[in-house]
mmCIF file of the C-alpha atoms, coordinates in Angstrom:
data_MODEL
# 
_entry.id   MODEL 
# 
loop_
_atom_site.group_PDB 
_atom_site.id 
_atom_site.type_symbol 
_atom_site.label_atom_id 
_atom_site.label_alt_id 
_atom_site.label_comp_id 
_atom_site.label_asym_id 
_atom_site.label_entity_id 
_atom_site.label_seq_id 
_atom_site.pdbx_PDB_ins_code 
_atom_site.Cartn_x 
_atom_site.Cartn_y 
_atom_site.Cartn_z 
_atom_site.occupancy 
_atom_site.B_iso_or_equiv 
_atom_site.pdbx_formal_charge 
_atom_site.auth_seq_id 
_atom_site.auth_comp_id 
_atom_site.auth_asym_id 
_atom_site.auth_atom_id 
_atom_site.pdbx_PDB_model_num 
ATOM 1   C CA . UNK A 1 1   ? 17.019  4.732   10.114  1.00 0.00 ? 1   UNK A CA 1 
ATOM 2   C CA . UNK A 1 2   ? 15.299  2.934   7.244   1.00 0.00 ? 2   UNK A CA 1 
ATOM 3   C CA . UNK A 1 3   ? 14.161  5.917   5.213   1.00 0.00 ? 3   UNK A CA 1 
ATOM 4   C CA . UNK A 1 4   ? 13.819  6.827   1.542   1.00 0.00 ? 4   UNK A CA 1 
ATOM 5   C CA . UNK A 1 5   ? 12.563  9.627   -0.677  1.00 0.00 ? 5   UNK A CA 1 
ATOM 6   C CA . UNK A 1 6   ? 11.378  9.030   -4.229  1.00 0.00 ? 6   UNK A CA 1 
ATOM 7   C CA . UNK A 1 7   ? 10.610  11.782  -6.739  1.00 0.00 ? 7   UNK A CA 1 
ATOM 8   C CA . UNK A 1 8   ? 8.686   10.863  -9.853  1.00 0.00 ? 8   UNK A CA 1 
ATOM 9   C CA . UNK A 1 9   ? 7.797   13.382  -12.548 1.00 0.00 ? 9   UNK A CA 1 
ATOM 10  C CA . UNK A 1 10  ? 6.042   12.655  -15.825 1.00 0.00 ? 10  UNK A CA 1 
ATOM 11  C CA . UNK A 1 11  ? 3.862   14.645  -18.202 1.00 0.00 ? 11  UNK A CA 1 
ATOM 12  C CA . UNK A 1 12  ? 0.885   13.438  -16.128 1.00 0.00 ? 12  UNK A CA 1 
ATOM 13  C CA . UNK A 1 13  ? 2.065   13.683  -12.519 1.00 0.00 ? 13  UNK A CA 1 
ATOM 14  C CA . UNK A 1 14  ? 4.665   15.225  -10.229 1.00 0.00 ? 14  UNK A CA 1 
ATOM 15  C CA . UNK A 1 15  ? 5.042   13.151  -7.057  1.00 0.00 ? 15  UNK A CA 1 
ATOM 16  C CA . UNK A 1 16  ? 7.357   13.096  -4.058  1.00 0.00 ? 16  UNK A CA 1 
ATOM 17  C CA . UNK A 1 17  ? 7.093   10.363  -1.421  1.00 0.00 ? 17  UNK A CA 1 
ATOM 18  C CA . UNK A 1 18  ? 9.126   9.991   1.770   1.00 0.00 ? 18  UNK A CA 1 
ATOM 19  C CA . UNK A 1 19  ? 8.913   7.005   4.120   1.00 0.00 ? 19  UNK A CA 1 
ATOM 20  C CA . UNK A 1 20  ? 10.424  6.118   7.474   1.00 0.00 ? 20  UNK A CA 1 
ATOM 21  C CA . UNK A 1 21  ? 9.807   2.438   8.191   1.00 0.00 ? 21  UNK A CA 1 
ATOM 22  C CA . UNK A 1 22  ? 10.722  2.921   11.856  1.00 0.00 ? 22  UNK A CA 1 
ATOM 23  C CA . UNK A 1 23  ? 8.415   5.851   12.459  1.00 0.00 ? 23  UNK A CA 1 
ATOM 24  C CA . UNK A 1 24  ? 5.294   6.315   14.532  1.00 0.00 ? 24  UNK A CA 1 
ATOM 25  C CA . UNK A 1 25  ? 2.648   6.630   11.809  1.00 0.00 ? 25  UNK A CA 1 
ATOM 26  C CA . UNK A 1 26  ? 2.862   10.377  11.204  1.00 0.00 ? 26  UNK A CA 1 
ATOM 27  C CA . UNK A 1 27  ? 1.519   11.375  7.799   1.00 0.00 ? 27  UNK A CA 1 
ATOM 28  C CA . UNK A 1 28  ? 1.365   14.441  5.596   1.00 0.00 ? 28  UNK A CA 1 
ATOM 29  C CA . UNK A 1 29  ? -0.693  13.545  2.551   1.00 0.00 ? 29  UNK A CA 1 
ATOM 30  C CA . UNK A 1 30  ? -1.740  15.859  -0.286  1.00 0.00 ? 30  UNK A CA 1 
ATOM 31  C CA . UNK A 1 31  ? -2.810  14.247  -3.565  1.00 0.00 ? 31  UNK A CA 1 
ATOM 32  C CA . UNK A 1 32  ? -5.814  16.392  -4.387  1.00 0.00 ? 32  UNK A CA 1 
ATOM 33  C CA . UNK A 1 33  ? -8.061  13.316  -4.038  1.00 0.00 ? 33  UNK A CA 1 
ATOM 34  C CA . UNK A 1 34  ? -9.892  13.361  -0.723  1.00 0.00 ? 34  UNK A CA 1 
ATOM 35  C CA . UNK A 1 35  ? -10.765 9.665   -0.438  1.00 0.00 ? 35  UNK A CA 1 
ATOM 36  C CA . UNK A 1 36  ? -7.285  8.599   -1.558  1.00 0.00 ? 36  UNK A CA 1 
ATOM 37  C CA . UNK A 1 37  ? -5.690  10.933  1.011   1.00 0.00 ? 37  UNK A CA 1 
ATOM 38  C CA . UNK A 1 38  ? -7.840  9.214   3.644   1.00 0.00 ? 38  UNK A CA 1 
ATOM 39  C CA . UNK A 1 39  ? -6.626  5.756   2.572   1.00 0.00 ? 39  UNK A CA 1 
ATOM 40  C CA . UNK A 1 40  ? -2.955  6.795   2.609   1.00 0.00 ? 40  UNK A CA 1 
ATOM 41  C CA . UNK A 1 41  ? -3.361  8.491   5.984   1.00 0.00 ? 41  UNK A CA 1 
ATOM 42  C CA . UNK A 1 42  ? -4.756  5.328   7.564   1.00 0.00 ? 42  UNK A CA 1 
ATOM 43  C CA . UNK A 1 43  ? -2.059  3.272   5.800   1.00 0.00 ? 43  UNK A CA 1 
ATOM 44  C CA . UNK A 1 44  ? 0.573   5.351   7.596   1.00 0.00 ? 44  UNK A CA 1 
ATOM 45  C CA . UNK A 1 45  ? -1.267  5.379   10.908  1.00 0.00 ? 45  UNK A CA 1 
ATOM 46  C CA . UNK A 1 46  ? -1.805  1.636   11.141  1.00 0.00 ? 46  UNK A CA 1 
ATOM 47  C CA . UNK A 1 47  ? 1.566   0.583   9.702   1.00 0.00 ? 47  UNK A CA 1 
ATOM 48  C CA . UNK A 1 48  ? 3.439   3.023   11.981  1.00 0.00 ? 48  UNK A CA 1 
ATOM 49  C CA . UNK A 1 49  ? 5.375   4.075   8.880   1.00 0.00 ? 49  UNK A CA 1 
ATOM 50  C CA . UNK A 1 50  ? 5.909   7.828   8.694   1.00 0.00 ? 50  UNK A CA 1 
ATOM 51  C CA . UNK A 1 51  ? 4.667   8.893   5.269   1.00 0.00 ? 51  UNK A CA 1 
ATOM 52  C CA . UNK A 1 52  ? 4.789   12.143  3.334   1.00 0.00 ? 52  UNK A CA 1 
ATOM 53  C CA . UNK A 1 53  ? 3.110   12.311  -0.074  1.00 0.00 ? 53  UNK A CA 1 
ATOM 54  C CA . UNK A 1 54  ? 2.942   15.382  -2.294  1.00 0.00 ? 54  UNK A CA 1 
ATOM 55  C CA . UNK A 1 55  ? 1.239   14.686  -5.599  1.00 0.00 ? 55  UNK A CA 1 
ATOM 56  C CA . UNK A 1 56  ? 0.135   16.992  -8.380  1.00 0.00 ? 56  UNK A CA 1 
ATOM 57  C CA . UNK A 1 57  ? -1.598  15.236  -11.220 1.00 0.00 ? 57  UNK A CA 1 
ATOM 58  C CA . UNK A 1 58  ? -3.939  15.653  -14.169 1.00 0.00 ? 58  UNK A CA 1 
ATOM 59  C CA . UNK A 1 59  ? -7.091  15.485  -12.046 1.00 0.00 ? 59  UNK A CA 1 
ATOM 60  C CA . UNK A 1 60  ? -8.977  17.398  -14.743 1.00 0.00 ? 60  UNK A CA 1 
ATOM 61  C CA . UNK A 1 61  ? -8.833  14.126  -16.702 1.00 0.00 ? 61  UNK A CA 1 
ATOM 62  C CA . UNK A 1 62  ? -9.478  11.660  -13.860 1.00 0.00 ? 62  UNK A CA 1 
ATOM 63  C CA . UNK A 1 63  ? -7.831  10.194  -10.757 1.00 0.00 ? 63  UNK A CA 1 
ATOM 64  C CA . UNK A 1 64  ? -6.108  7.285   -12.501 1.00 0.00 ? 64  UNK A CA 1 
ATOM 65  C CA . UNK A 1 65  ? -2.619  8.654   -13.158 1.00 0.00 ? 65  UNK A CA 1 
ATOM 66  C CA . UNK A 1 66  ? -2.268  10.255  -9.739  1.00 0.00 ? 66  UNK A CA 1 
ATOM 67  C CA . UNK A 1 67  ? -3.415  7.113   -7.925  1.00 0.00 ? 67  UNK A CA 1 
ATOM 68  C CA . UNK A 1 68  ? -1.266  4.713   -9.928  1.00 0.00 ? 68  UNK A CA 1 
ATOM 69  C CA . UNK A 1 69  ? 1.862   6.875   -9.927  1.00 0.00 ? 69  UNK A CA 1 
ATOM 70  C CA . UNK A 1 70  ? 1.594   7.394   -6.173  1.00 0.00 ? 70  UNK A CA 1 
ATOM 71  C CA . UNK A 1 71  ? 1.516   3.610   -5.788  1.00 0.00 ? 71  UNK A CA 1 
ATOM 72  C CA . UNK A 1 72  ? 4.623   3.339   -7.954  1.00 0.00 ? 72  UNK A CA 1 
ATOM 73  C CA . UNK A 1 73  ? 6.520   5.965   -5.957  1.00 0.00 ? 73  UNK A CA 1 
ATOM 74  C CA . UNK A 1 74  ? 5.450   4.585   -2.573  1.00 0.00 ? 74  UNK A CA 1 
ATOM 75  C CA . UNK A 1 75  ? 6.407   1.060   -3.596  1.00 0.00 ? 75  UNK A CA 1 
ATOM 76  C CA . UNK A 1 76  ? 9.836   2.252   -4.733  1.00 0.00 ? 76  UNK A CA 1 
ATOM 77  C CA . UNK A 1 77  ? 10.324  4.180   -1.492  1.00 0.00 ? 77  UNK A CA 1 
ATOM 78  C CA . UNK A 1 78  ? 9.470   1.162   0.669   1.00 0.00 ? 78  UNK A CA 1 
ATOM 79  C CA . UNK A 1 79  ? 11.812  -1.060  -1.375  1.00 0.00 ? 79  UNK A CA 1 
ATOM 80  C CA . UNK A 1 80  ? 14.647  1.445   -1.104  1.00 0.00 ? 80  UNK A CA 1 
ATOM 81  C CA . UNK A 1 81  ? 14.111  1.931   2.640   1.00 0.00 ? 81  UNK A CA 1 
ATOM 82  C CA . UNK A 1 82  ? 14.257  -1.847  3.195   1.00 0.00 ? 82  UNK A CA 1 
ATOM 83  C CA . UNK A 1 83  ? 17.779  -1.962  1.770   1.00 0.00 ? 83  UNK A CA 1 
ATOM 84  C CA . UNK A 1 84  ? 19.215  -5.486  1.955   1.00 0.00 ? 84  UNK A CA 1 
ATOM 85  C CA . UNK A 1 85  ? 16.164  -6.610  3.969   1.00 0.00 ? 85  UNK A CA 1 
ATOM 86  C CA . UNK A 1 86  ? 18.477  -8.115  6.574   1.00 0.00 ? 86  UNK A CA 1 
ATOM 87  C CA . UNK A 1 87  ? 16.691  -9.059  9.776   1.00 0.00 ? 87  UNK A CA 1 
ATOM 88  C CA . UNK A 1 88  ? 13.133  -8.366  8.626   1.00 0.00 ? 88  UNK A CA 1 
ATOM 89  C CA . UNK A 1 89  ? 10.279  -10.658 9.653   1.00 0.00 ? 89  UNK A CA 1 
ATOM 90  C CA . UNK A 1 90  ? 9.387   -10.899 5.923   1.00 0.00 ? 90  UNK A CA 1 
ATOM 91  C CA . UNK A 1 91  ? 5.996   -12.646 6.136   1.00 0.00 ? 91  UNK A CA 1 
ATOM 92  C CA . UNK A 1 92  ? 2.728   -11.452 7.648   1.00 0.00 ? 92  UNK A CA 1 
ATOM 93  C CA . UNK A 1 93  ? -0.978  -12.170 7.356   1.00 0.00 ? 93  UNK A CA 1 
ATOM 94  C CA . UNK A 1 94  ? -3.927  -10.188 8.668   1.00 0.00 ? 94  UNK A CA 1 
ATOM 95  C CA . UNK A 1 95  ? -7.688  -10.518 8.770   1.00 0.00 ? 95  UNK A CA 1 
ATOM 96  C CA . UNK A 1 96  ? -9.002  -6.954  8.855   1.00 0.00 ? 96  UNK A CA 1 
ATOM 97  C CA . UNK A 1 97  ? -12.600 -6.236  9.857   1.00 0.00 ? 97  UNK A CA 1 
ATOM 98  C CA . UNK A 1 98  ? -14.322 -2.973  8.988   1.00 0.00 ? 98  UNK A CA 1 
ATOM 99  C CA . UNK A 1 99  ? -17.872 -3.119  10.276  1.00 0.00 ? 99  UNK A CA 1 
ATOM 100 C CA . UNK A 1 100 ? -19.666 -5.702  8.087   1.00 0.00 ? 100 UNK A CA 1 
ATOM 101 C CA . UNK A 1 101 ? -16.590 -6.261  5.893   1.00 0.00 ? 101 UNK A CA 1 
ATOM 102 C CA . UNK A 1 102 ? -13.743 -8.724  6.398   1.00 0.00 ? 102 UNK A CA 1 
ATOM 103 C CA . UNK A 1 103 ? -10.615 -8.789  4.225   1.00 0.00 ? 103 UNK A CA 1 
ATOM 104 C CA . UNK A 1 104 ? -7.569  -11.032 4.308   1.00 0.00 ? 104 UNK A CA 1 
ATOM 105 C CA . UNK A 1 105 ? -4.171  -9.579  3.401   1.00 0.00 ? 105 UNK A CA 1 
ATOM 106 C CA . UNK A 1 106 ? -1.027  -11.718 3.171   1.00 0.00 ? 106 UNK A CA 1 
ATOM 107 C CA . UNK A 1 107 ? 2.417   -10.345 2.334   1.00 0.00 ? 107 UNK A CA 1 
ATOM 108 C CA . UNK A 1 108 ? 5.820   -11.789 1.581   1.00 0.00 ? 108 UNK A CA 1 
ATOM 109 C CA . UNK A 1 109 ? 8.617   -9.251  1.184   1.00 0.00 ? 109 UNK A CA 1 
ATOM 110 C CA . UNK A 1 110 ? 10.232  -11.589 -1.296  1.00 0.00 ? 110 UNK A CA 1 
ATOM 111 C CA . UNK A 1 111 ? 11.688  -9.329  -3.952  1.00 0.00 ? 111 UNK A CA 1 
ATOM 112 C CA . UNK A 1 112 ? 9.373   -11.113 -6.383  1.00 0.00 ? 112 UNK A CA 1 
ATOM 113 C CA . UNK A 1 113 ? 6.419   -8.860  -7.233  1.00 0.00 ? 113 UNK A CA 1 
ATOM 114 C CA . UNK A 1 114 ? 3.051   -10.568 -7.489  1.00 0.00 ? 114 UNK A CA 1 
ATOM 115 C CA . UNK A 1 115 ? -0.437  -9.283  -6.755  1.00 0.00 ? 115 UNK A CA 1 
ATOM 116 C CA . UNK A 1 116 ? -3.476  -11.503 -6.301  1.00 0.00 ? 116 UNK A CA 1 
ATOM 117 C CA . UNK A 1 117 ? -6.470  -9.202  -5.815  1.00 0.00 ? 117 UNK A CA 1 
ATOM 118 C CA . UNK A 1 118 ? -9.878  -10.764 -5.205  1.00 0.00 ? 118 UNK A CA 1 
ATOM 119 C CA . UNK A 1 119 ? -12.047 -7.826  -4.224  1.00 0.00 ? 119 UNK A CA 1 
ATOM 120 C CA . UNK A 1 120 ? -15.458 -6.889  -5.588  1.00 0.00 ? 120 UNK A CA 1 
ATOM 121 C CA . UNK A 1 121 ? -17.018 -3.491  -5.025  1.00 0.00 ? 121 UNK A CA 1 
ATOM 122 C CA . UNK A 1 122 ? -20.806 -3.143  -5.109  1.00 0.00 ? 122 UNK A CA 1 
ATOM 123 C CA . UNK A 1 123 ? -20.489 0.429   -6.401  1.00 0.00 ? 123 UNK A CA 1 
ATOM 124 C CA . UNK A 1 124 ? -18.359 1.971   -9.161  1.00 0.00 ? 124 UNK A CA 1 
ATOM 125 C CA . UNK A 1 125 ? -17.490 5.034   -7.096  1.00 0.00 ? 125 UNK A CA 1 
ATOM 126 C CA . UNK A 1 126 ? -16.778 6.094   -3.532  1.00 0.00 ? 126 UNK A CA 1 
ATOM 127 C CA . UNK A 1 127 ? -17.667 9.748   -3.714  1.00 0.00 ? 127 UNK A CA 1 
ATOM 128 C CA . UNK A 1 128 ? -15.802 10.823  -6.860  1.00 0.00 ? 128 UNK A CA 1 
ATOM 129 C CA . UNK A 1 129 ? -13.174 8.078   -6.576  1.00 0.00 ? 129 UNK A CA 1 
ATOM 130 C CA . UNK A 1 130 ? -13.427 5.141   -9.002  1.00 0.00 ? 130 UNK A CA 1 
ATOM 131 C CA . UNK A 1 131 ? -13.346 1.894   -7.023  1.00 0.00 ? 131 UNK A CA 1 
ATOM 132 C CA . UNK A 1 132 ? -11.385 0.175   -9.814  1.00 0.00 ? 132 UNK A CA 1 
ATOM 133 C CA . UNK A 1 133 ? -8.461  2.409   -8.858  1.00 0.00 ? 133 UNK A CA 1 
ATOM 134 C CA . UNK A 1 134 ? -8.031  0.529   -5.575  1.00 0.00 ? 134 UNK A CA 1 
ATOM 135 C CA . UNK A 1 135 ? -6.710  -2.429  -7.549  1.00 0.00 ? 135 UNK A CA 1 
ATOM 136 C CA . UNK A 1 136 ? -4.576  -0.150  -9.721  1.00 0.00 ? 136 UNK A CA 1 
ATOM 137 C CA . UNK A 1 137 ? -2.926  1.288   -6.604  1.00 0.00 ? 137 UNK A CA 1 
ATOM 138 C CA . UNK A 1 138 ? -2.267  -2.132  -5.051  1.00 0.00 ? 138 UNK A CA 1 
ATOM 139 C CA . UNK A 1 139 ? -0.842  -3.384  -8.367  1.00 0.00 ? 139 UNK A CA 1 
ATOM 140 C CA . UNK A 1 140 ? 1.505   -0.398  -8.678  1.00 0.00 ? 140 UNK A CA 1 
ATOM 141 C CA . UNK A 1 141 ? 2.589   -0.688  -5.049  1.00 0.00 ? 141 UNK A CA 1 
ATOM 142 C CA . UNK A 1 142 ? 3.266   -4.447  -5.126  1.00 0.00 ? 142 UNK A CA 1 
ATOM 143 C CA . UNK A 1 143 ? 5.181   -4.369  -8.419  1.00 0.00 ? 143 UNK A CA 1 
ATOM 144 C CA . UNK A 1 144 ? 7.438   -1.531  -7.303  1.00 0.00 ? 144 UNK A CA 1 
ATOM 145 C CA . UNK A 1 145 ? 7.926   -2.613  -3.694  1.00 0.00 ? 145 UNK A CA 1 
ATOM 146 C CA . UNK A 1 146 ? 8.890   -6.074  -4.940  1.00 0.00 ? 146 UNK A CA 1 
ATOM 147 C CA . UNK A 1 147 ? 6.445   -7.878  -2.687  1.00 0.00 ? 147 UNK A CA 1 
ATOM 148 C CA . UNK A 1 148 ? 4.133   -10.828 -3.085  1.00 0.00 ? 148 UNK A CA 1 
ATOM 149 C CA . UNK A 1 149 ? 0.749   -9.542  -1.966  1.00 0.00 ? 149 UNK A CA 1 
ATOM 150 C CA . UNK A 1 150 ? -2.572  -11.370 -1.701  1.00 0.00 ? 150 UNK A CA 1 
ATOM 151 C CA . UNK A 1 151 ? -5.651  -9.241  -1.010  1.00 0.00 ? 151 UNK A CA 1 
ATOM 152 C CA . UNK A 1 152 ? -9.079  -10.841 -0.719  1.00 0.00 ? 152 UNK A CA 1 
ATOM 153 C CA . UNK A 1 153 ? -12.307 -9.462  0.666   1.00 0.00 ? 153 UNK A CA 1 
ATOM 154 C CA . UNK A 1 154 ? -14.157 -12.403 2.147   1.00 0.00 ? 154 UNK A CA 1 
ATOM 155 C CA . UNK A 1 155 ? -17.402 -10.476 2.477   1.00 0.00 ? 155 UNK A CA 1 
ATOM 156 C CA . UNK A 1 156 ? -18.718 -6.947  2.692   1.00 0.00 ? 156 UNK A CA 1 
ATOM 157 C CA . UNK A 1 157 ? -21.521 -4.713  1.448   1.00 0.00 ? 157 UNK A CA 1 
ATOM 158 C CA . UNK A 1 158 ? -20.192 -1.145  1.659   1.00 0.00 ? 158 UNK A CA 1 
ATOM 159 C CA . UNK A 1 159 ? -17.589 -0.033  -0.899  1.00 0.00 ? 159 UNK A CA 1 
ATOM 160 C CA . UNK A 1 160 ? -15.954 2.448   1.481   1.00 0.00 ? 160 UNK A CA 1 
ATOM 161 C CA . UNK A 1 161 ? -15.620 -0.241  4.143   1.00 0.00 ? 161 UNK A CA 1 
ATOM 162 C CA . UNK A 1 162 ? -14.203 -2.721  1.614   1.00 0.00 ? 162 UNK A CA 1 
ATOM 163 C CA . UNK A 1 163 ? -11.513 -0.306  0.434   1.00 0.00 ? 163 UNK A CA 1 
ATOM 164 C CA . UNK A 1 164 ? -10.677 0.700   3.984   1.00 0.00 ? 164 UNK A CA 1 
ATOM 165 C CA . UNK A 1 165 ? -10.322 -2.894  5.140   1.00 0.00 ? 165 UNK A CA 1 
ATOM 166 C CA . UNK A 1 166 ? -7.868  -3.537  2.287   1.00 0.00 ? 166 UNK A CA 1 
ATOM 167 C CA . UNK A 1 167 ? -5.688  -0.522  3.056   1.00 0.00 ? 167 UNK A CA 1 
ATOM 168 C CA . UNK A 1 168 ? -5.785  -1.099  6.820   1.00 0.00 ? 168 UNK A CA 1 
ATOM 169 C CA . UNK A 1 169 ? -5.008  -4.774  6.303   1.00 0.00 ? 169 UNK A CA 1 
ATOM 170 C CA . UNK A 1 170 ? -1.997  -3.889  4.153   1.00 0.00 ? 170 UNK A CA 1 
ATOM 171 C CA . UNK A 1 171 ? -0.894  -1.432  6.831   1.00 0.00 ? 171 UNK A CA 1 
ATOM 172 C CA . UNK A 1 172 ? -0.944  -4.028  9.591   1.00 0.00 ? 172 UNK A CA 1 
ATOM 173 C CA . UNK A 1 173 ? 0.709   -6.653  7.392   1.00 0.00 ? 173 UNK A CA 1 
ATOM 174 C CA . UNK A 1 174 ? 3.473   -4.233  6.408   1.00 0.00 ? 174 UNK A CA 1 
ATOM 175 C CA . UNK A 1 175 ? 3.961   -3.240  10.027  1.00 0.00 ? 175 UNK A CA 1 
ATOM 176 C CA . UNK A 1 176 ? 4.614   -6.863  10.972  1.00 0.00 ? 176 UNK A CA 1 
ATOM 177 C CA . UNK A 1 177 ? 6.625   -7.864  7.889   1.00 0.00 ? 177 UNK A CA 1 
ATOM 178 C CA . UNK A 1 178 ? 9.124   -4.966  7.963   1.00 0.00 ? 178 UNK A CA 1 
ATOM 179 C CA . UNK A 1 179 ? 9.755   -5.364  11.700  1.00 0.00 ? 179 UNK A CA 1 
ATOM 180 C CA . UNK A 1 180 ? 13.260  -6.463  12.602  1.00 0.00 ? 180 UNK A CA 1 
ATOM 181 C CA . UNK A 1 181 ? 13.210  -9.913  14.185  1.00 0.00 ? 181 UNK A CA 1 
ATOM 182 C CA . UNK A 1 182 ? 15.696  -9.743  17.094  1.00 0.00 ? 182 UNK A CA 1 
ATOM 183 C CA . UNK A 1 183 ? 16.429  -13.467 16.729  1.00 0.00 ? 183 UNK A CA 1 
ATOM 184 C CA . UNK A 1 184 ? 17.495  -12.964 13.123  1.00 0.00 ? 184 UNK A CA 1 
ATOM 185 C CA . UNK A 1 185 ? 19.086  -9.521  13.217  1.00 0.00 ? 185 UNK A CA 1 
ATOM 186 C CA . UNK A 1 186 ? 21.541  -9.121  10.370  1.00 0.00 ? 186 UNK A CA 1 
ATOM 187 C CA . UNK A 1 187 ? 20.354  -12.229 8.530   1.00 0.00 ? 187 UNK A CA 1 
ATOM 188 C CA . UNK A 1 188 ? 18.509  -12.079 5.235   1.00 0.00 ? 188 UNK A CA 1 
ATOM 189 C CA . UNK A 1 189 ? 15.394  -14.246 5.778   1.00 0.00 ? 189 UNK A CA 1 
ATOM 190 C CA . UNK A 1 190 ? 15.966  -16.620 2.871   1.00 0.00 ? 190 UNK A CA 1 
ATOM 191 C CA . UNK A 1 191 ? 17.688  -19.993 2.504   1.00 0.00 ? 191 UNK A CA 1 
ATOM 192 C CA . UNK A 1 192 ? 19.288  -18.551 -0.661  1.00 0.00 ? 192 UNK A CA 1 
ATOM 193 C CA . UNK A 1 193 ? 20.926  -15.802 1.370   1.00 0.00 ? 193 UNK A CA 1 
ATOM 194 C CA . UNK A 1 194 ? 19.307  -13.044 -0.667  1.00 0.00 ? 194 UNK A CA 1 
ATOM 195 C CA . UNK A 1 195 ? 15.890  -11.784 -1.637  1.00 0.00 ? 195 UNK A CA 1 
ATOM 196 C CA . UNK A 1 196 ? 14.805  -10.525 -4.998  1.00 0.00 ? 196 UNK A CA 1 
ATOM 197 C CA . UNK A 1 197 ? 15.085  -13.276 -7.531  1.00 0.00 ? 197 UNK A CA 1 
# 
C-alpha cells in the first residue's frame, strides 16, 4: 500500500495529513475553512486518493497559514507515499470543465518542483476565502510533492467554478499520473533510472 502520514506543527498551525494513493477517494477533512474543506474533499474524491486532513491554525488572523501549510503537508505525504516512483505513469494532462469554466492541468511527477499558474479570479474572495490562496496552496503542494505542475484557466467567469476546475483537474491528473503502468511495473519512468534531480 502506498500510504504516508505527515505531521507538521509550527507556532501558526498544527496539521496532520494521511494519504493512501491506492484508495477509493474517501476523505475526512477538517481545516476550519469551509470552502477549503470542499476543495480538498473533491480532490480526494476525483483522484481516488484516500485523504485525511486535520488542521488547526491561526484563523483569527486569516486563512493563509492554514492553507499553505496544508499544501506543504499534503505534498510531502504524496511524495513519501510514492516512494521510489517505480512503475508510475508519471505524466498526465487534463482539461477540466466546470460549467462555463475550462482549465488545463498538466503534471509530471519528475522530482523537480515547478509550478506555472496562469489563473485569474474575477473576485478577491469566495465567501470568506481569499482567492489568492488558491495559488499559494498549489505552490506549496507542487514544491513539496516534487512535481512539475502547470495550471491554466483558459476561460471562466465564476471564481468558485474557476477554483473548483483547478482542484478537480489536479485530482484527475494525479489519479492518472500515480497509477501503476502494468507494462512498466518495477521500472522508474526515466531514462536516467531515477527521478528527483
